[in-house]
Short mmCIF file of C-alpha atoms in Angstrom, two decimals:
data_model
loop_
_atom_site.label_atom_id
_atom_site.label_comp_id
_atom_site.label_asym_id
_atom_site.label_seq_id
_atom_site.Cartn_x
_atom_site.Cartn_y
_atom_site.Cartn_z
CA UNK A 25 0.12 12.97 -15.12
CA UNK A 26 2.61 13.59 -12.60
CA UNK A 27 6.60 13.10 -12.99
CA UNK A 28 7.81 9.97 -13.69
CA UNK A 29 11.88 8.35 -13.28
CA UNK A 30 13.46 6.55 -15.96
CA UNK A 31 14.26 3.19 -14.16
CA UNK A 32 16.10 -0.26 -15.39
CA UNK A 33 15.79 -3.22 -13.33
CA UNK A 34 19.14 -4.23 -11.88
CA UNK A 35 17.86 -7.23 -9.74
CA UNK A 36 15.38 -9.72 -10.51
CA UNK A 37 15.40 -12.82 -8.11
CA UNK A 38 13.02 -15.37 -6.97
CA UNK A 39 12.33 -16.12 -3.37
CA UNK A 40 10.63 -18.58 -1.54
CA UNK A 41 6.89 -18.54 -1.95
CA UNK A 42 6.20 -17.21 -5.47
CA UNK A 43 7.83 -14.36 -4.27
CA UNK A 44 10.56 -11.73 -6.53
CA UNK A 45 13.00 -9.35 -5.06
CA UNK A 46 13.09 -6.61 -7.89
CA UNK A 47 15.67 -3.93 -7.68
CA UNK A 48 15.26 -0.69 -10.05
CA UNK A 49 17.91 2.13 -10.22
CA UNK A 50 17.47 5.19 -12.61
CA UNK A 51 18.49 5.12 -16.21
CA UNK A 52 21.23 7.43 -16.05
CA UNK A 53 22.67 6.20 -12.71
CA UNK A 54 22.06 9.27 -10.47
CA UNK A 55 20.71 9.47 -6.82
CA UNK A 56 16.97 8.43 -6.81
CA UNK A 57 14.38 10.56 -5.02
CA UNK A 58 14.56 10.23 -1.01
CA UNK A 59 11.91 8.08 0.08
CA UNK A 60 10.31 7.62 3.99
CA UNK A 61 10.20 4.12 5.43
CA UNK A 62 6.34 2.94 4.70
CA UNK A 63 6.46 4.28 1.70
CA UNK A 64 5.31 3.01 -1.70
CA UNK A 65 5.83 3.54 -5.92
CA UNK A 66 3.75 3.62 -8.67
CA UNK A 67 5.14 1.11 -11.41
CA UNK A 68 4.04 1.57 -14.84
CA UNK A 69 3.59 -2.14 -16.12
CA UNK A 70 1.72 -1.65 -19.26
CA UNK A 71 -0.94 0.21 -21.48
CA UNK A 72 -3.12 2.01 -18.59
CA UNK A 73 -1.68 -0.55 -16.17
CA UNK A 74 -0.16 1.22 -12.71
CA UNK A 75 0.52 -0.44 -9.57
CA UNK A 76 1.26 0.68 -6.26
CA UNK A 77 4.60 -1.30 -4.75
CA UNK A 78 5.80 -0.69 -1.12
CA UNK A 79 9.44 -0.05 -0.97
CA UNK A 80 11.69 -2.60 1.38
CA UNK A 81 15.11 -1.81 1.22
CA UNK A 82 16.45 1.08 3.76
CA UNK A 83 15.32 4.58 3.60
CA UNK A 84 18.84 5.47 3.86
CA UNK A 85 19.83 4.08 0.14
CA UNK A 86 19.80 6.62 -2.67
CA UNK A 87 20.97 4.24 -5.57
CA UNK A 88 17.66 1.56 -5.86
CA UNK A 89 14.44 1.35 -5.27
CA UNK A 90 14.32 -2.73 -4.07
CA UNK A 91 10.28 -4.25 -4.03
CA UNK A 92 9.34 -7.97 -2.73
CA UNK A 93 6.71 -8.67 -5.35
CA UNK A 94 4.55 -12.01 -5.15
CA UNK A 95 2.80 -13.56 -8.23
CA UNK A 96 -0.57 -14.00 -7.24
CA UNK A 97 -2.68 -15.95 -9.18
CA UNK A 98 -5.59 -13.85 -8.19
CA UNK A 99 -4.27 -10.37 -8.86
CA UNK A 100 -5.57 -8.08 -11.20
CA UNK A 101 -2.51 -8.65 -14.02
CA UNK A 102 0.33 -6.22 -12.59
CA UNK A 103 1.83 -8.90 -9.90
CA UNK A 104 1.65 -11.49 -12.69
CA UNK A 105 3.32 -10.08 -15.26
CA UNK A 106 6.19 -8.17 -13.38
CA UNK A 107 6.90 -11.91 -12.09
CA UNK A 108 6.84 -13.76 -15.42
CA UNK A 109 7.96 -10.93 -18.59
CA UNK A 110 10.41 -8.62 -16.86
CA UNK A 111 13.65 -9.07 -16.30
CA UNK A 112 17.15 -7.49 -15.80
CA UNK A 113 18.06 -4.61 -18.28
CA UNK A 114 14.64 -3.71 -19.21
CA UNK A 115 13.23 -0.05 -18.61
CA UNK A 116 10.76 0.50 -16.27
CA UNK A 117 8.99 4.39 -15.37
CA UNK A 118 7.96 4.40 -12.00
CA UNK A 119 6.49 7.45 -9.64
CA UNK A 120 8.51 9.45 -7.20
CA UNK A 121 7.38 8.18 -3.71
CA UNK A 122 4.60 8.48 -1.47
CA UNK A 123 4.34 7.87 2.21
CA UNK A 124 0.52 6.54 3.04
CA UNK A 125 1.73 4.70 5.56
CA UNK A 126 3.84 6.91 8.21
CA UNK A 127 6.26 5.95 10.34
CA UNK A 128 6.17 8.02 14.00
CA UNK A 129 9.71 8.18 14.38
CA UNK A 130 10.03 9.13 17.75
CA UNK A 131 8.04 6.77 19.46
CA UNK A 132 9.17 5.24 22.48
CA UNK A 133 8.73 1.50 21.27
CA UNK A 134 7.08 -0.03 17.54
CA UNK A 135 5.56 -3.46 17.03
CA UNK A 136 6.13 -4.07 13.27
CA UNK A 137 3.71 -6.90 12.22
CA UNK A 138 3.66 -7.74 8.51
CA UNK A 139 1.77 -10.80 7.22
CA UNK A 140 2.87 -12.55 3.82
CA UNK A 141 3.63 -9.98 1.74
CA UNK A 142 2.82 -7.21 3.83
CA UNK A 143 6.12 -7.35 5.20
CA UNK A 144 7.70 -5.24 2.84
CA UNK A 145 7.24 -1.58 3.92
CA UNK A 146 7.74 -2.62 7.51
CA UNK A 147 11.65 -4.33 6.52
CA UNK A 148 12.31 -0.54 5.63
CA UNK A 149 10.59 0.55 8.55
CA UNK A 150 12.82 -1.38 10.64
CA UNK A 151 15.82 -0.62 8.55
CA UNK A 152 14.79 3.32 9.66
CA UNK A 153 13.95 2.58 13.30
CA UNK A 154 17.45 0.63 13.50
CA UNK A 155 19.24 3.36 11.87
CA UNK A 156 17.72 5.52 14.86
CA UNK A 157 18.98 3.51 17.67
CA UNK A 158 14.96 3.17 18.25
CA UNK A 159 13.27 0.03 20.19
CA UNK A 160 11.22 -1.78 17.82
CA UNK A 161 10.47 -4.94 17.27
CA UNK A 162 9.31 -7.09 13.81
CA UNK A 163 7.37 -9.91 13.42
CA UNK A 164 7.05 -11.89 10.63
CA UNK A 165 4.13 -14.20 10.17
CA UNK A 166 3.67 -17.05 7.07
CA UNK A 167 2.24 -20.26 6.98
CA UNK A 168 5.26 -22.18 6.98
CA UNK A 169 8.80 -22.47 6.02
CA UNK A 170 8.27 -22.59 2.90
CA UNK A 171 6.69 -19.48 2.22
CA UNK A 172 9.12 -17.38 4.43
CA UNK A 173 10.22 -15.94 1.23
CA UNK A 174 12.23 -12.56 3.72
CA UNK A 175 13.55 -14.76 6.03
CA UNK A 176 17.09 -14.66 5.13
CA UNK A 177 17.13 -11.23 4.22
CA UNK A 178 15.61 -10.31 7.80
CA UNK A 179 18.40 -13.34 9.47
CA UNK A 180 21.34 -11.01 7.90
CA UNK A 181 20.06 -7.58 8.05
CA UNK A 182 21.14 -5.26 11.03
CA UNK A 183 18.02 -5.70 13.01
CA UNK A 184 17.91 -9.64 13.46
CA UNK A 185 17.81 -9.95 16.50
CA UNK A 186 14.57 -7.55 16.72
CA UNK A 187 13.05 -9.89 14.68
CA UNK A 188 11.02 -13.24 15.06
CA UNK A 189 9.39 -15.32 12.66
CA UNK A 190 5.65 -16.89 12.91
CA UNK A 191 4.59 -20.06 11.06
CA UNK A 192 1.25 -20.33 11.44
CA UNK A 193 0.97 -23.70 10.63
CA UNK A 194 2.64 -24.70 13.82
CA UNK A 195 0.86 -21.65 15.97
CA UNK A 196 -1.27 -18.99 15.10
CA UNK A 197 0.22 -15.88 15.86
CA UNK A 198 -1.76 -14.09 18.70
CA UNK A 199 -1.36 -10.07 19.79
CA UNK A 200 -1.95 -11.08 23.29
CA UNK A 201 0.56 -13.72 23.43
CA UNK A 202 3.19 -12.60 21.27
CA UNK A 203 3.11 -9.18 21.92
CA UNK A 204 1.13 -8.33 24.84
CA UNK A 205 -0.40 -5.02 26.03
CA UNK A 206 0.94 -1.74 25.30
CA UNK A 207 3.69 -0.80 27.37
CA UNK A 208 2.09 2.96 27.74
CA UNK A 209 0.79 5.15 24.96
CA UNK A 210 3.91 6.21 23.44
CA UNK A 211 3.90 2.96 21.67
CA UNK A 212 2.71 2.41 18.21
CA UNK A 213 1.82 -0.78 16.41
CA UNK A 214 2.03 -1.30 12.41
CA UNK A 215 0.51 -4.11 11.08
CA UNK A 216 0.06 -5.05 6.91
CA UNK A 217 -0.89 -7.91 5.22
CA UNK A 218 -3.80 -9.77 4.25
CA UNK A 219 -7.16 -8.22 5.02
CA UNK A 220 -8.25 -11.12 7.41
CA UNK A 221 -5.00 -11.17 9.21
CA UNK A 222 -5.32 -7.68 9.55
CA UNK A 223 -8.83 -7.51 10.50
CA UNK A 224 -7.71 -9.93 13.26
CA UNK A 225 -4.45 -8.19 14.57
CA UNK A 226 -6.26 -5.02 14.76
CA UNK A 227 -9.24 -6.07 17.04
CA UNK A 228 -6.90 -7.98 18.90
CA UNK A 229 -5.24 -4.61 19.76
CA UNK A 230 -8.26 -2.61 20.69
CA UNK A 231 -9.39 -5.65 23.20
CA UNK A 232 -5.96 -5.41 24.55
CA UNK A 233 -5.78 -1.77 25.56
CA UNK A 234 -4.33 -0.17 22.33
CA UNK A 235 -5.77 3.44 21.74
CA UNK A 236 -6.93 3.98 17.86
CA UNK A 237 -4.12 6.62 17.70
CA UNK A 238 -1.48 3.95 18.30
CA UNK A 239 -2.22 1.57 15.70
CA UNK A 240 -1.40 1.97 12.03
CA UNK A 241 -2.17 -0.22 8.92
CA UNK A 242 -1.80 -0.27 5.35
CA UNK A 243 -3.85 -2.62 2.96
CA UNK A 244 -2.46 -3.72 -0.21
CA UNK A 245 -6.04 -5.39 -1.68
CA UNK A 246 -9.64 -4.70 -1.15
CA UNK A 247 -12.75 -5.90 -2.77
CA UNK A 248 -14.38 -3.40 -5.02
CA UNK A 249 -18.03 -2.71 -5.10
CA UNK A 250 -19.37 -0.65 -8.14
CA UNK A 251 -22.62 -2.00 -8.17
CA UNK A 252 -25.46 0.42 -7.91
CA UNK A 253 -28.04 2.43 -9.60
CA UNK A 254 -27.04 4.89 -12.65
CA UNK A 255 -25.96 8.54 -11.69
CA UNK A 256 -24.99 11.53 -13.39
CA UNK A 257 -21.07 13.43 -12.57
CA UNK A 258 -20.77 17.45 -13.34
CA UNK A 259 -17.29 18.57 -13.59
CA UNK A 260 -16.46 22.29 -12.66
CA UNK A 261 -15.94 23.22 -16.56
CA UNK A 262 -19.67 22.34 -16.51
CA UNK A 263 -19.86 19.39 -18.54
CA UNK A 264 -21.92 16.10 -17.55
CA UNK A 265 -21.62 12.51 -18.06
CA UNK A 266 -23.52 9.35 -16.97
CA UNK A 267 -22.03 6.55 -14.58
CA UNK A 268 -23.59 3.22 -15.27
CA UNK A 269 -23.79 0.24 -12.63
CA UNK A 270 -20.86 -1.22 -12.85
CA UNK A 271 -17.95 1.28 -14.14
CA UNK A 272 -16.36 3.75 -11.91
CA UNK A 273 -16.05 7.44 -12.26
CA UNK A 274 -12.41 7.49 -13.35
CA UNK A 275 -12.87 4.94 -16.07
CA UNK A 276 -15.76 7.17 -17.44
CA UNK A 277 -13.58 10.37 -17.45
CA UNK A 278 -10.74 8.82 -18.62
CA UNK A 279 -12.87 7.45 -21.60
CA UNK A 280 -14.45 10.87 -22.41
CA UNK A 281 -10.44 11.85 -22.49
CA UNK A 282 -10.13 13.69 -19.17
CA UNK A 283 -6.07 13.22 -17.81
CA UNK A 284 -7.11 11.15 -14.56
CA UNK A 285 -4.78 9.77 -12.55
CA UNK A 286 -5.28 6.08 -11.26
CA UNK A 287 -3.43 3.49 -9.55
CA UNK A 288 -4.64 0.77 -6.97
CA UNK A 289 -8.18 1.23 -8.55
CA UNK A 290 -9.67 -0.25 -4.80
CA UNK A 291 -9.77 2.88 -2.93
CA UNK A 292 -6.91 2.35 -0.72
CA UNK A 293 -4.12 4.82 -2.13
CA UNK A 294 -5.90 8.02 -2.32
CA UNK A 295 -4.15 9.03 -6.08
CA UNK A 296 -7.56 9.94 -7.93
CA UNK A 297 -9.49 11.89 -4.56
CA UNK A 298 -11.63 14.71 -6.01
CA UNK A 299 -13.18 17.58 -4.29
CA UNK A 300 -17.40 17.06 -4.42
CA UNK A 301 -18.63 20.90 -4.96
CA UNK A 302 -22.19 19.26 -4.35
CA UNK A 303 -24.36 16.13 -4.13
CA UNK A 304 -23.74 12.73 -1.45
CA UNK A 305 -21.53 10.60 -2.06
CA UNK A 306 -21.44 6.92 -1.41
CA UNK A 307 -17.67 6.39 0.19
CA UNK A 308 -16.55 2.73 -0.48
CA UNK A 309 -13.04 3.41 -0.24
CA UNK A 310 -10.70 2.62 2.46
CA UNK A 311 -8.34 5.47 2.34
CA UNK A 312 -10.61 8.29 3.69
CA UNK A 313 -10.77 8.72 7.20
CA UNK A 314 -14.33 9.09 9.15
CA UNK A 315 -14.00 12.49 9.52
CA UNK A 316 -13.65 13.21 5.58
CA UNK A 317 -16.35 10.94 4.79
CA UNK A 318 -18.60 12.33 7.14
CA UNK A 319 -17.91 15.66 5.62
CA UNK A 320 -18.39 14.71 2.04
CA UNK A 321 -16.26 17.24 0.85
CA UNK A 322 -14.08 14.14 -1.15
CA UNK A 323 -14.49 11.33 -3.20
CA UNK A 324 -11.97 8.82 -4.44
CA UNK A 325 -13.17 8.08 -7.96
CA UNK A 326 -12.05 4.56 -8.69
CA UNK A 327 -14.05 2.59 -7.00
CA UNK A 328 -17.30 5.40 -4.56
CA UNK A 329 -20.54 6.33 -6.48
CA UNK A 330 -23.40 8.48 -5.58
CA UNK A 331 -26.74 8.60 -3.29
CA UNK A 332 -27.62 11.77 -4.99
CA UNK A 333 -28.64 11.63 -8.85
CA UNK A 334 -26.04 14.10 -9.64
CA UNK A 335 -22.18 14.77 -8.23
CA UNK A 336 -20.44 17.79 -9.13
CA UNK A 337 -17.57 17.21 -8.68
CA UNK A 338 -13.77 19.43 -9.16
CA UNK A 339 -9.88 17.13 -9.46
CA UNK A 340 -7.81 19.46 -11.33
#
């Protein structure tokens, strides 16, 4: 398991749309870990619970980590219960950070695009490209007023006036119209959010003239398949184990008592990847990129499975 900080939440506010502001700082009160705008934490909620939270506050701060969480009636149990049982003064362990979602730094122009909740790594992303002096720009979209749950905090910050706001229940927000083409290929669009919304921004770009190189997403939920037939995992130290319809890898090795580390448990963060020594996988994550899937040299453990009857497979 990798190194964890000794946090205490400092901050813990509701917003606007079922949404908290949550501040941690460390236990002792000294300087947190750096962190890079984009980047997210690993919270430790409960027994075998971890969750992956994007950072929003600036870049720049070294005394808090500050997360926009929303209680989602939907989730999987880690949204829900940060937003009803925690509070201020109780411990927390959380990861150091990890960037997943880059900012390019020295592009020439940024279109920050967050939907919902997906605004959160992109407020530190703009924090960062303010900082800079950079041109950016930030928009915001929700359904309405009242689930605007950053819009004060984006009204006061530093880079207001890069910012608008989109209620979709007035207009739909549209690339083309709100944004436009790309101004040449030294500009770089971010977009995070919903999977739809996402889905939509994205092909929006591509019909508009945006390269694949230029645009840059981050999903915080994803459907997880582990249907399939039955299939056998070797580990390096040469023993087997079976992998029934229905359970992933991980949750297999972690029952036959093998350290694995897990956190979004969708395939989107990348924190349990192994190394396949032999055998096909079947990639249903959405972290690798084409090139490492096509070279099935990795497999992300939570959530792919296997065309071949047997994976051998290598994580430590």
């Amino acid at each position: 398991m990798s190194v964890q900080l000794d946090m205490i939440v400092t901050v813990y506010e509701p917003l606007a749309g079922d949404v908290w502001i949550i501040d941690l700082e460390r236990h002792d009160g000294a300087a947190l870990p750096e962190f890079e705008a984009g980047a997210h934490v690993d919270l430790f909620i409960g027994p075998e619970m971890v969750r992956p939270y994007s950072l929003c506050n600036s870049p720049a701060e070294r005394h808090r980590y500050q997360f926009g969480i929303l209680k989602d009636p939907i989730s999987r149990g880690g949204s829900d219960l940060i937003c009803t049982q925690w509070g201020v003064g109780m411990p927390v362990r959380a990861s150091f950070p990890r960037n997943l979602f880059p900012l390019k730094e020295d592009a020439a122009h940024s279109i920050l695009i967050g939907g919902g909740i997906g605004i959160t790594p992109l407020i530190a992303m703009a924090h960062r490209l303010a900082a800079l002096g950079r041109s950016f720009e930030l928009h915001y979209c929700v359904r309405d007023q009242g689930k605007a749950a950053f819009q004060t905090k984006i009204a006061d910050s530093i880079f207001a006036a890069n910012a608008r706001v989109h209620f979709s229940a007035e207009r739909r927000f549209c690339l083309a119209d709100d944004v436009g083409h790309p101004l040449d290929n030294q500009t770089h669009l971010y977009v995070c959010g919903p999977t739809g919304f996402m889905e939509q921004v994205i092909d929006d770009a591509y019909a508009s003239g945006w390269g694949e190189s230029q645009v840059h997403s981050e999903q915080f939920t994803a459907e997880t398949d582990l249907t399939g037939a039955p299939f056998t995992v070797q580990l390096a130290d040469g023993k087997s184990f079976e992998v029934p319809g229905g359970r992933s890898i991980a949750s297999c090795l972690i029952d036959a008592g093998y350290d694995i580390e897990i956190s979004c448990e969708q395939g989107i963060c990348g924190t349990c990847i192994a190394d396949v020594l032999e055998g096909l996988p079947d990639h249903r994550d959405h972290y690798l990129t084409e090139d490492e899937r096509n070279s099935n040299q990795l497999i992300t453990m939570c959530c792919s499975r296997s065309l071949s009857k047997t994976l051998i497979l290598d994580f430590q």
